XYZ file of C-alpha atoms in Angstrom:
532
model
C -0.358 11.341 25.861
C -2.440 14.225 24.544
C -5.345 13.192 22.354
C -6.319 14.732 18.987
C -9.646 16.491 18.983
C -12.377 14.216 17.646
C -15.983 15.026 16.935
C -18.542 12.234 16.759
C -16.116 9.348 17.133
C -17.952 6.319 15.692
C -18.831 3.348 17.832
C -17.449 -0.098 17.001
C -20.971 -1.122 16.009
C -21.137 1.810 13.588
C -17.862 0.834 11.935
C -18.979 -2.756 11.537
C -22.323 -1.668 10.121
C -20.534 0.714 7.777
C -18.351 -2.053 6.397
C -21.219 -4.479 6.065
C -23.414 -2.153 4.034
C -23.760 -2.584 0.295
C -22.332 -5.456 -1.654
C -20.645 -7.443 1.087
C -23.614 -9.770 0.781
C -23.139 -10.111 -2.976
C -21.512 -13.431 -3.951
C -17.948 -13.113 -5.185
C -18.754 -14.033 -8.764
C -21.397 -11.354 -9.144
C -19.436 -8.724 -7.237
C -16.626 -9.041 -9.749
C -18.894 -8.215 -12.684
C -17.445 -5.022 -14.115
C -19.494 -2.074 -15.312
C -19.416 -2.551 -19.046
C -17.531 -5.831 -18.587
C -16.493 -7.700 -21.678
C -17.531 -10.892 -19.901
C -21.357 -10.979 -19.897
C -21.398 -14.368 -18.218
C -20.042 -12.674 -15.083
C -23.027 -10.333 -14.838
C -25.207 -10.551 -11.745
C -28.976 -10.107 -11.359
C -28.236 -6.706 -9.825
C -27.296 -5.402 -13.265
C -30.896 -5.545 -14.459
C -32.488 -3.913 -11.411
C -33.811 -0.374 -11.705
C -31.643 1.004 -8.917
C -27.870 1.338 -9.256
C -25.732 -0.622 -6.806
C -22.499 0.305 -5.016
C -20.701 -2.919 -5.848
C -17.521 -2.783 -3.755
C -18.123 -0.520 -0.798
C -16.439 2.858 -0.374
C -12.966 4.035 0.539
C -10.944 7.193 1.068
C -7.404 8.300 0.366
C -5.018 11.256 0.002
C -6.239 12.782 3.266
C -5.526 16.460 3.959
C -6.366 18.897 6.750
C -9.480 19.911 4.833
C -10.762 16.674 3.350
C -10.007 13.476 1.497
C -10.650 11.661 -1.759
C -13.746 9.419 -1.701
C -13.854 6.374 -4.018
C -16.833 4.269 -5.105
C -17.998 2.012 -7.941
C -21.371 1.595 -9.643
C -22.784 -1.359 -11.542
C -24.198 1.002 -14.230
C -23.930 4.651 -15.299
C -24.885 6.762 -12.282
C -23.979 9.997 -10.530
C -21.919 9.726 -7.363
C -23.392 11.713 -4.461
C -21.429 12.175 -1.214
C -22.748 13.502 2.104
C -20.505 14.488 5.023
C -21.380 15.172 8.649
C -19.790 15.367 12.085
C -22.072 12.667 13.540
C -23.267 9.264 12.425
C -26.860 10.515 12.390
C -25.875 12.772 9.449
C -27.879 15.651 10.910
C -26.994 18.849 9.077
C -25.144 16.880 6.411
C -23.396 18.614 3.558
C -24.175 17.119 0.126
C -21.922 17.158 -2.940
C -22.689 15.828 -6.399
C -19.724 14.067 -7.920
C -18.918 12.621 -11.315
C -20.997 10.290 -13.427
C -19.573 6.786 -13.069
C -19.471 5.053 -16.445
C -18.032 1.947 -18.116
C -15.130 4.094 -19.391
C -13.552 3.793 -15.927
C -15.071 0.397 -15.104
C -17.802 2.139 -13.142
C -15.317 3.635 -10.665
C -15.029 7.248 -9.646
C -13.829 9.577 -6.929
C -14.736 12.923 -5.464
C -12.370 15.268 -3.646
C -13.869 16.616 -0.416
C -12.582 19.977 0.803
C -13.457 22.658 3.322
C -13.728 20.312 6.309
C -12.352 21.001 9.800
C -8.783 19.803 10.514
C -8.174 16.913 12.901
C -11.798 15.758 12.974
C -13.599 12.464 12.470
C -15.817 12.863 9.406
C -18.762 10.616 8.613
C -19.383 10.250 4.886
C -22.134 8.519 2.948
C -22.153 7.646 -0.745
C -25.320 7.219 -2.814
C -25.690 6.623 -6.552
C -28.321 8.326 -8.683
C -29.192 6.432 -11.854
C -30.095 7.930 -15.201
C -33.755 7.341 -14.349
C -33.427 9.180 -11.036
C -33.548 6.003 -8.932
C -31.102 5.980 -6.031
C -28.962 3.196 -4.624
C -28.813 2.073 -1.052
C -26.219 4.284 0.675
C -22.900 3.037 1.994
C -21.224 4.924 4.827
C -17.707 5.302 6.142
C -15.496 7.479 8.296
C -12.132 9.195 8.040
C -10.090 11.630 10.100
C -8.782 14.808 8.519
C -5.139 15.742 9.030
C -4.339 18.086 11.939
C -2.869 21.570 11.768
C -1.797 21.597 15.424
C 0.460 19.314 17.412
C -1.356 16.261 18.738
C -1.102 12.486 18.901
C -0.784 10.666 15.580
C -1.286 6.976 14.868
C -0.855 5.408 11.445
C -0.027 2.004 9.992
C 1.844 0.628 7.027
C 2.295 -2.727 5.282
C 1.877 -4.381 1.893
C 1.419 -7.625 -0.042
C -2.212 -8.782 -0.372
C -3.367 -12.145 -1.820
C 0.068 -13.228 -2.955
C 1.521 -16.599 -3.980
C -1.976 -17.976 -4.606
C -3.103 -17.607 -0.982
C -6.534 -16.085 -1.515
C -9.596 -15.346 0.586
C -9.970 -18.438 2.777
C -13.441 -19.043 4.296
C -11.932 -21.367 6.921
C -9.899 -18.410 8.242
C -12.818 -16.014 7.931
C -11.157 -14.079 5.109
C -8.537 -11.329 5.288
C -8.890 -10.964 9.049
C -5.705 -8.963 9.571
C -7.532 -5.918 8.206
C -10.066 -6.048 11.045
C -7.182 -6.375 13.507
C -5.744 -3.197 12.026
C -9.087 -1.365 12.026
C -9.614 -2.225 15.694
C -6.534 -0.145 16.558
C -8.145 2.973 15.025
C -5.299 4.407 12.905
C -5.742 7.823 11.342
C -4.356 6.645 7.994
C -2.608 3.718 6.326
C 0.390 3.654 3.976
C -0.135 0.812 1.525
C 3.465 0.055 0.579
C 2.646 -1.720 -2.665
C 1.672 -5.147 -3.989
C -1.972 -4.306 -3.347
C -2.731 -7.139 -5.781
C -0.778 -10.043 -7.231
C -1.722 -9.740 -10.881
C 0.781 -12.473 -11.742
C -0.479 -15.007 -9.163
C -3.685 -16.910 -10.015
C -5.783 -18.262 -7.146
C -6.755 -21.948 -7.393
C -9.544 -23.545 -5.340
C -7.024 -25.307 -3.093
C -3.316 -25.181 -2.329
C -1.156 -27.323 -0.046
C 0.567 -25.603 2.852
C 4.057 -26.383 4.110
C 2.533 -28.197 7.076
C 0.662 -30.530 4.710
C -2.771 -29.089 5.382
C -5.058 -28.028 2.545
C -5.748 -24.324 2.145
C -9.100 -23.476 0.562
C -9.627 -20.376 -1.587
C -12.716 -18.507 -2.640
C -12.102 -18.157 -6.362
C -13.293 -15.936 -9.191
C -12.906 -15.774 -12.990
C -10.603 -12.793 -12.567
C -8.092 -14.863 -10.591
C -8.019 -17.903 -12.864
C -5.117 -16.571 -14.941
C -2.378 -13.964 -14.862
C -3.592 -10.453 -15.635
C -2.660 -8.987 -18.997
C -5.658 -6.948 -20.159
C -7.083 -3.930 -18.357
C -10.199 -5.924 -17.444
C -8.087 -8.703 -15.926
C -6.142 -6.217 -13.795
C -9.426 -4.627 -12.713
C -10.691 -8.022 -11.633
C -7.770 -8.472 -9.244
C -8.703 -5.320 -7.330
C -12.365 -6.326 -7.371
C -11.527 -9.743 -5.914
C -9.805 -8.280 -2.850
C -12.706 -5.905 -2.231
C -15.152 -8.785 -1.854
C -13.640 -9.483 1.573
C -15.585 -7.977 4.476
C -12.518 -7.246 6.618
C -10.736 -5.451 3.815
C -13.809 -3.387 3.024
C -14.338 -2.526 6.657
C -10.765 -1.276 6.856
C -10.732 0.858 3.699
C -14.150 2.271 4.582
C -12.870 3.672 7.873
C -9.136 4.324 7.317
C -7.815 6.685 4.593
C -5.092 5.143 2.451
C -1.895 6.523 0.950
C -1.306 3.988 -1.801
C 1.967 3.163 -3.536
C 2.454 0.666 -6.306
C 5.205 -1.893 -6.707
C 5.835 -4.884 -8.956
C 2.920 -7.298 -8.481
C 0.454 -4.665 -9.610
C 1.980 -5.561 -13.000
C 4.357 -8.562 -12.946
C 7.028 -9.750 -10.526
C 10.224 -7.638 -10.432
C 9.334 -5.598 -13.522
C 11.209 -2.564 -14.816
C 10.430 -0.242 -17.762
C 11.457 -1.544 -21.168
C 11.701 -5.148 -20.012
C 10.689 -8.037 -22.278
C 9.364 -11.311 -20.889
C 10.738 -13.311 -23.828
C 12.889 -16.186 -22.637
C 11.932 -15.820 -18.969
C 9.557 -18.766 -18.879
C 6.726 -16.761 -17.291
C 3.797 -19.150 -17.289
C 0.540 -17.929 -18.822
C 1.838 -14.793 -20.538
C 1.197 -14.037 -24.217
C 1.930 -10.302 -23.935
C 5.711 -10.030 -23.701
C 6.078 -6.248 -23.463
C 6.277 -5.131 -19.842
C 5.512 -1.578 -20.943
C 2.140 -2.747 -22.298
C 1.435 -4.699 -19.106
C 2.446 -1.703 -16.990
C 0.189 0.619 -18.978
C -2.784 -1.704 -18.508
C -1.956 -2.337 -14.852
C -1.558 1.341 -14.058
C -4.905 2.174 -15.628
C -6.635 -0.358 -13.385
C -4.625 0.834 -10.349
C -5.708 4.426 -10.892
C -9.333 3.401 -11.415
C -9.640 1.061 -8.415
C -7.578 2.886 -5.788
C -8.435 6.108 -3.902
C -5.654 8.040 -5.629
C -5.504 11.086 -7.850
C -2.801 11.728 -10.417
C -2.295 15.330 -11.449
C -1.128 16.881 -14.684
C 2.460 15.833 -13.964
C 1.293 12.184 -14.089
C 3.748 11.324 -11.345
C 2.987 8.959 -8.464
C 5.602 10.142 -5.945
C 4.235 12.792 -3.621
C 4.384 14.404 -0.185
C 1.546 14.230 2.338
C 1.769 16.819 5.116
C 0.131 15.628 8.325
C 0.424 18.643 10.565
C 3.532 20.119 12.210
C 4.772 16.741 13.481
C 4.832 14.689 10.278
C 5.564 14.800 6.560
C 5.225 11.573 4.556
C 7.260 11.143 1.361
C 5.732 8.437 -0.857
C 8.289 7.144 -3.354
C 7.694 5.544 -6.739
C 10.510 2.999 -7.041
C 9.035 1.300 -10.102
C 8.154 3.761 -12.903
C 11.718 5.108 -13.366
C 13.602 1.964 -12.441
C 16.783 1.062 -14.294
C 17.175 -2.553 -15.532
C 17.776 -5.101 -12.792
C 20.949 -6.512 -14.428
C 22.548 -3.037 -14.086
C 22.649 -3.270 -10.283
C 26.460 -3.595 -10.273
C 27.153 -0.555 -12.458
C 29.718 1.989 -11.246
C 28.183 4.872 -13.208
C 24.495 4.530 -12.366
C 23.571 7.896 -10.853
C 19.771 7.716 -11.204
C 18.997 4.141 -10.108
C 15.487 3.357 -8.930
C 14.088 6.870 -8.664
C 15.316 8.705 -11.736
C 16.986 12.114 -11.655
C 13.864 14.230 -11.035
C 12.485 12.135 -8.175
C 15.923 11.889 -6.558
C 16.242 15.680 -6.480
C 12.617 16.023 -5.313
C 13.320 13.790 -2.322
C 16.502 15.647 -1.391
C 14.813 19.031 -1.679
C 11.698 17.828 0.132
C 13.593 16.428 3.096
C 15.796 19.484 3.379
C 12.838 21.832 3.096
C 10.512 20.002 5.482
C 9.637 21.810 8.696
C 7.841 18.817 10.205
C 9.383 17.235 13.280
C 9.416 13.779 11.665
C 10.063 12.933 8.039
C 8.820 9.461 7.055
C 10.037 8.098 3.720
C 7.789 5.326 2.392
C 10.129 3.287 0.189
C 8.312 0.392 -1.454
C 11.623 -1.444 -1.904
C 14.098 -1.936 0.982
C 17.415 -0.103 1.091
C 19.848 -2.788 2.274
C 17.988 -6.103 2.182
C 19.447 -8.129 -0.676
C 16.654 -9.076 -3.095
C 17.747 -10.915 -6.228
C 15.953 -11.234 -9.566
C 16.440 -14.666 -11.079
C 14.238 -13.805 -14.072
C 16.764 -11.416 -15.636
C 20.075 -12.689 -14.277
C 22.367 -13.202 -17.284
C 23.856 -16.612 -17.960
C 27.311 -15.122 -17.501
C 27.792 -12.184 -15.192
C 26.727 -10.864 -11.806
C 23.312 -11.565 -10.368
C 20.491 -9.187 -11.347
C 18.976 -7.373 -8.358
C 15.442 -6.230 -7.638
C 15.935 -3.651 -4.863
C 18.682 -1.149 -3.946
C 21.401 -3.417 -2.573
C 23.344 -6.145 -4.379
C 25.150 -7.785 -1.482
C 28.546 -6.164 -1.947
C 29.608 -4.525 1.322
C 32.006 -2.177 -0.448
C 31.577 1.254 -2.000
C 28.176 2.163 -3.495
C 27.376 0.440 -6.769
C 24.373 0.592 -9.081
C 21.301 1.919 -7.320
C 23.258 2.525 -4.117
C 24.994 5.447 -5.823
C 21.842 7.564 -5.929
C 20.913 6.640 -2.359
C 24.423 7.495 -1.187
C 23.860 10.951 -2.620
C 20.432 11.228 -0.956
C 21.804 10.168 2.423
C 24.827 12.467 2.105
C 22.901 15.568 1.033
C 20.286 15.103 3.775
C 22.647 14.107 6.601
C 21.838 17.334 8.442
C 18.083 16.739 8.223
C 16.921 15.435 11.610
C 14.399 12.700 12.338
C 14.189 10.780 9.055
C 12.686 7.269 9.206
C 12.227 4.799 6.331
C 9.236 2.406 6.132
C 9.003 -0.470 3.659
C 7.395 -3.859 2.953
C 8.063 -6.143 -0.063
C 10.126 -8.966 1.487
C 7.295 -10.795 3.312
C 8.615 -10.636 6.864
C 8.961 -7.928 9.475
C 12.191 -6.386 10.744
C 13.871 -3.384 12.347
C 17.163 -2.274 10.769
C 19.569 0.314 12.137
C 22.050 2.175 9.903
C 25.321 3.434 11.374
C 28.200 5.172 9.543
C 30.713 3.547 11.882
C 29.773 0.129 10.451
C 29.538 1.296 6.829
C 31.910 1.451 3.899
C 30.127 4.652 2.814
C 30.190 6.904 5.869
C 28.912 10.301 4.760
C 25.465 10.125 6.376
C 23.758 10.336 9.754
C 22.405 7.272 11.586
C 18.809 6.311 10.785
C 16.297 3.449 11.002
C 14.397 1.433 8.430
C 11.396 -0.660 9.508
C 9.916 -3.504 7.451
C 6.343 -4.840 7.711
C 4.376 -7.472 5.800
C 2.942 -9.464 4.324
C -0.693 -8.637 4.959
C -2.040 -11.780 3.297
C 0.549 -13.594 1.211
C 3.283 -16.175 1.490
C 5.840 -15.443 4.213
C 9.559 -15.962 3.519
C 12.814 -16.312 5.488
C 14.956 -13.288 6.198
C 17.386 -12.177 3.515
C 20.961 -11.019 4.119
C 21.848 -7.361 4.515
C 24.283 -5.337 2.430
C 26.812 -3.492 4.600
C 27.468 -0.515 2.338
C 25.399 1.770 4.581
C 26.131 -0.070 7.820
C 22.794 -1.888 8.039
C 22.227 -4.299 10.919
C 19.128 -6.250 11.935
C 17.909 -5.275 15.394
C 14.831 -7.508 15.134
C 13.444 -10.045 12.641
C 10.297 -12.143 12.659
C 10.357 -14.518 9.700
C 9.749 -18.216 9.040
C 12.523 -20.679 8.317
C 10.650 -22.103 5.308
C 9.609 -20.363 2.094
C 6.066 -19.456 1.140
C 4.444 -20.087 4.512
C 0.680 -19.575 4.125
C -1.323 -16.921 5.994
C -2.984 -19.726 7.972
C 0.451 -20.699 9.338
C 1.280 -17.229 10.649
C 3.993 -14.629 9.955
C 1.597 -11.970 8.657
C 2.464 -8.466 9.850
C 1.772 -4.756 9.812
C 3.603 -1.829 11.360
C 2.140 0.937 13.482
C 3.677 4.336 14.164
C 2.600 6.688 16.932
C 3.855 10.195 17.568
C 3.251 11.637 21.026
C 1.869 15.137 20.569
C 3.469 16.329 23.823
C 6.929 14.726 23.802
C 7.165 14.281 20.010
C 8.595 10.796 20.528
C 7.981 8.540 17.520
C 7.338 4.897 18.405
C 7.220 1.993 15.960
C 5.478 -1.286 16.715
C 5.739 -4.397 14.557
C 2.507 -6.341 14.997
C 1.234 -9.759 13.894
C -2.198 -10.671 12.536
C -3.605 -11.351 16.005
C -2.687 -7.857 17.186
C 0.291 -8.983 19.270
C 3.151 -6.504 19.361
C 6.373 -8.337 18.489
C 8.789 -5.408 18.749
C 8.681 -1.783 19.803
C 11.184 1.003 19.283
C 10.829 4.546 20.637
C 12.830 7.244 18.854
C 13.523 10.548 20.556
C 13.364 13.572 18.248
C 16.518 15.545 17.678
C 16.200 18.925 19.307
């Protein structure tokens, strides 16, 4: 395979040192103290030092051929300063002054880097400058800019972090799957949603299915469900206290989606929690929870939202790859409407549906990857909003009826039909807490006006694992591979944690998908030849 051009590729020791810099040595309780936090008891001694502190490492996202978005957080008002260089010695570094990080955004901020060389490893270093001129200790990282020429590509995807109360476990060494992923040196990572579980508190201990006791590192932020902006912020802060997670995000750019647990399980706009028996909630308006959750998501993730305020977007990664990141949450119709015969907008809404059709048809990239944070044909029910009398409410696209498209399937039938002449489209998802490969064939389907394609499922990263769910046959879906437990809510210590990895050969243009477990063992591999 041809190799992408790399300048100053960092050593393993450099990456480890990069991840370890800064606040990895800060105890969890103090690391979660927010800039301007309403909880003064959570404040750490670092808040009264003269020098500002980078509290949660650094990360990058939204990578382009000329740069990336750099994220950081300060414990007090300070200016974000970013240096970039082609080597880890930072000789000849370029320096940019970024925004002032203030309590208005919980001390978080980001700076867009531009003007860098395509397809190169970039070393970056973040320093804070306080109001008194004192500077923080720097924290360094790396990222690879997108290519403009054909060459090998490697990226990963997965989702679901710290779910079902399975938190950072010192007996396991923390969120170790992220170091397994970093070791494989991907050029970017699609985070398919459920980056936090705002609705799942983390207790000091929890019993596993095998009877063993699972120990959690805890924090005030994870003692209750998140309802306020500060509580949502604390969920992101908790995950970033883990050294493996911080190592990964410091060296791998992210393309981040959001799903339900960034707010509350299975939510949709306009929903009320009244009568659902959701433990711990006093705020019953999902729209209020979603507003608070989205604010924290935008503050704590390396993302940028433009004037359109939309989260769905296209990332072009050279001539071989376009990535279409969907938002299957913000425009979602009510879950009880999944059986409707007149639902033409479904999960995506009219504008996003047309955007996806136009984007796929207009793409000149060899491969078109659609990152759908909810699966297309896996049947996922929603017991919270299922009416006492009537059909079962559904969380994802399918409802388990193998007949003609209903509900949200109607919009996807249109998408598949209007893009049936677009070659080399692959769907990647997470959400269901197991890993699988699913083929779609018109010959097996009740709706036949589409071309064959594949959907690959990966996850969870660190959450409860669950048995496989049935498939809806409307689009001719069939499992080709599944790795899932036979019991529900299997802990991360018991296995069944997964991520997916995609490689594109720059010479042959073959796209290969590997489904990988937390140890780095490849469970399944599928090579897809490009249509000529």
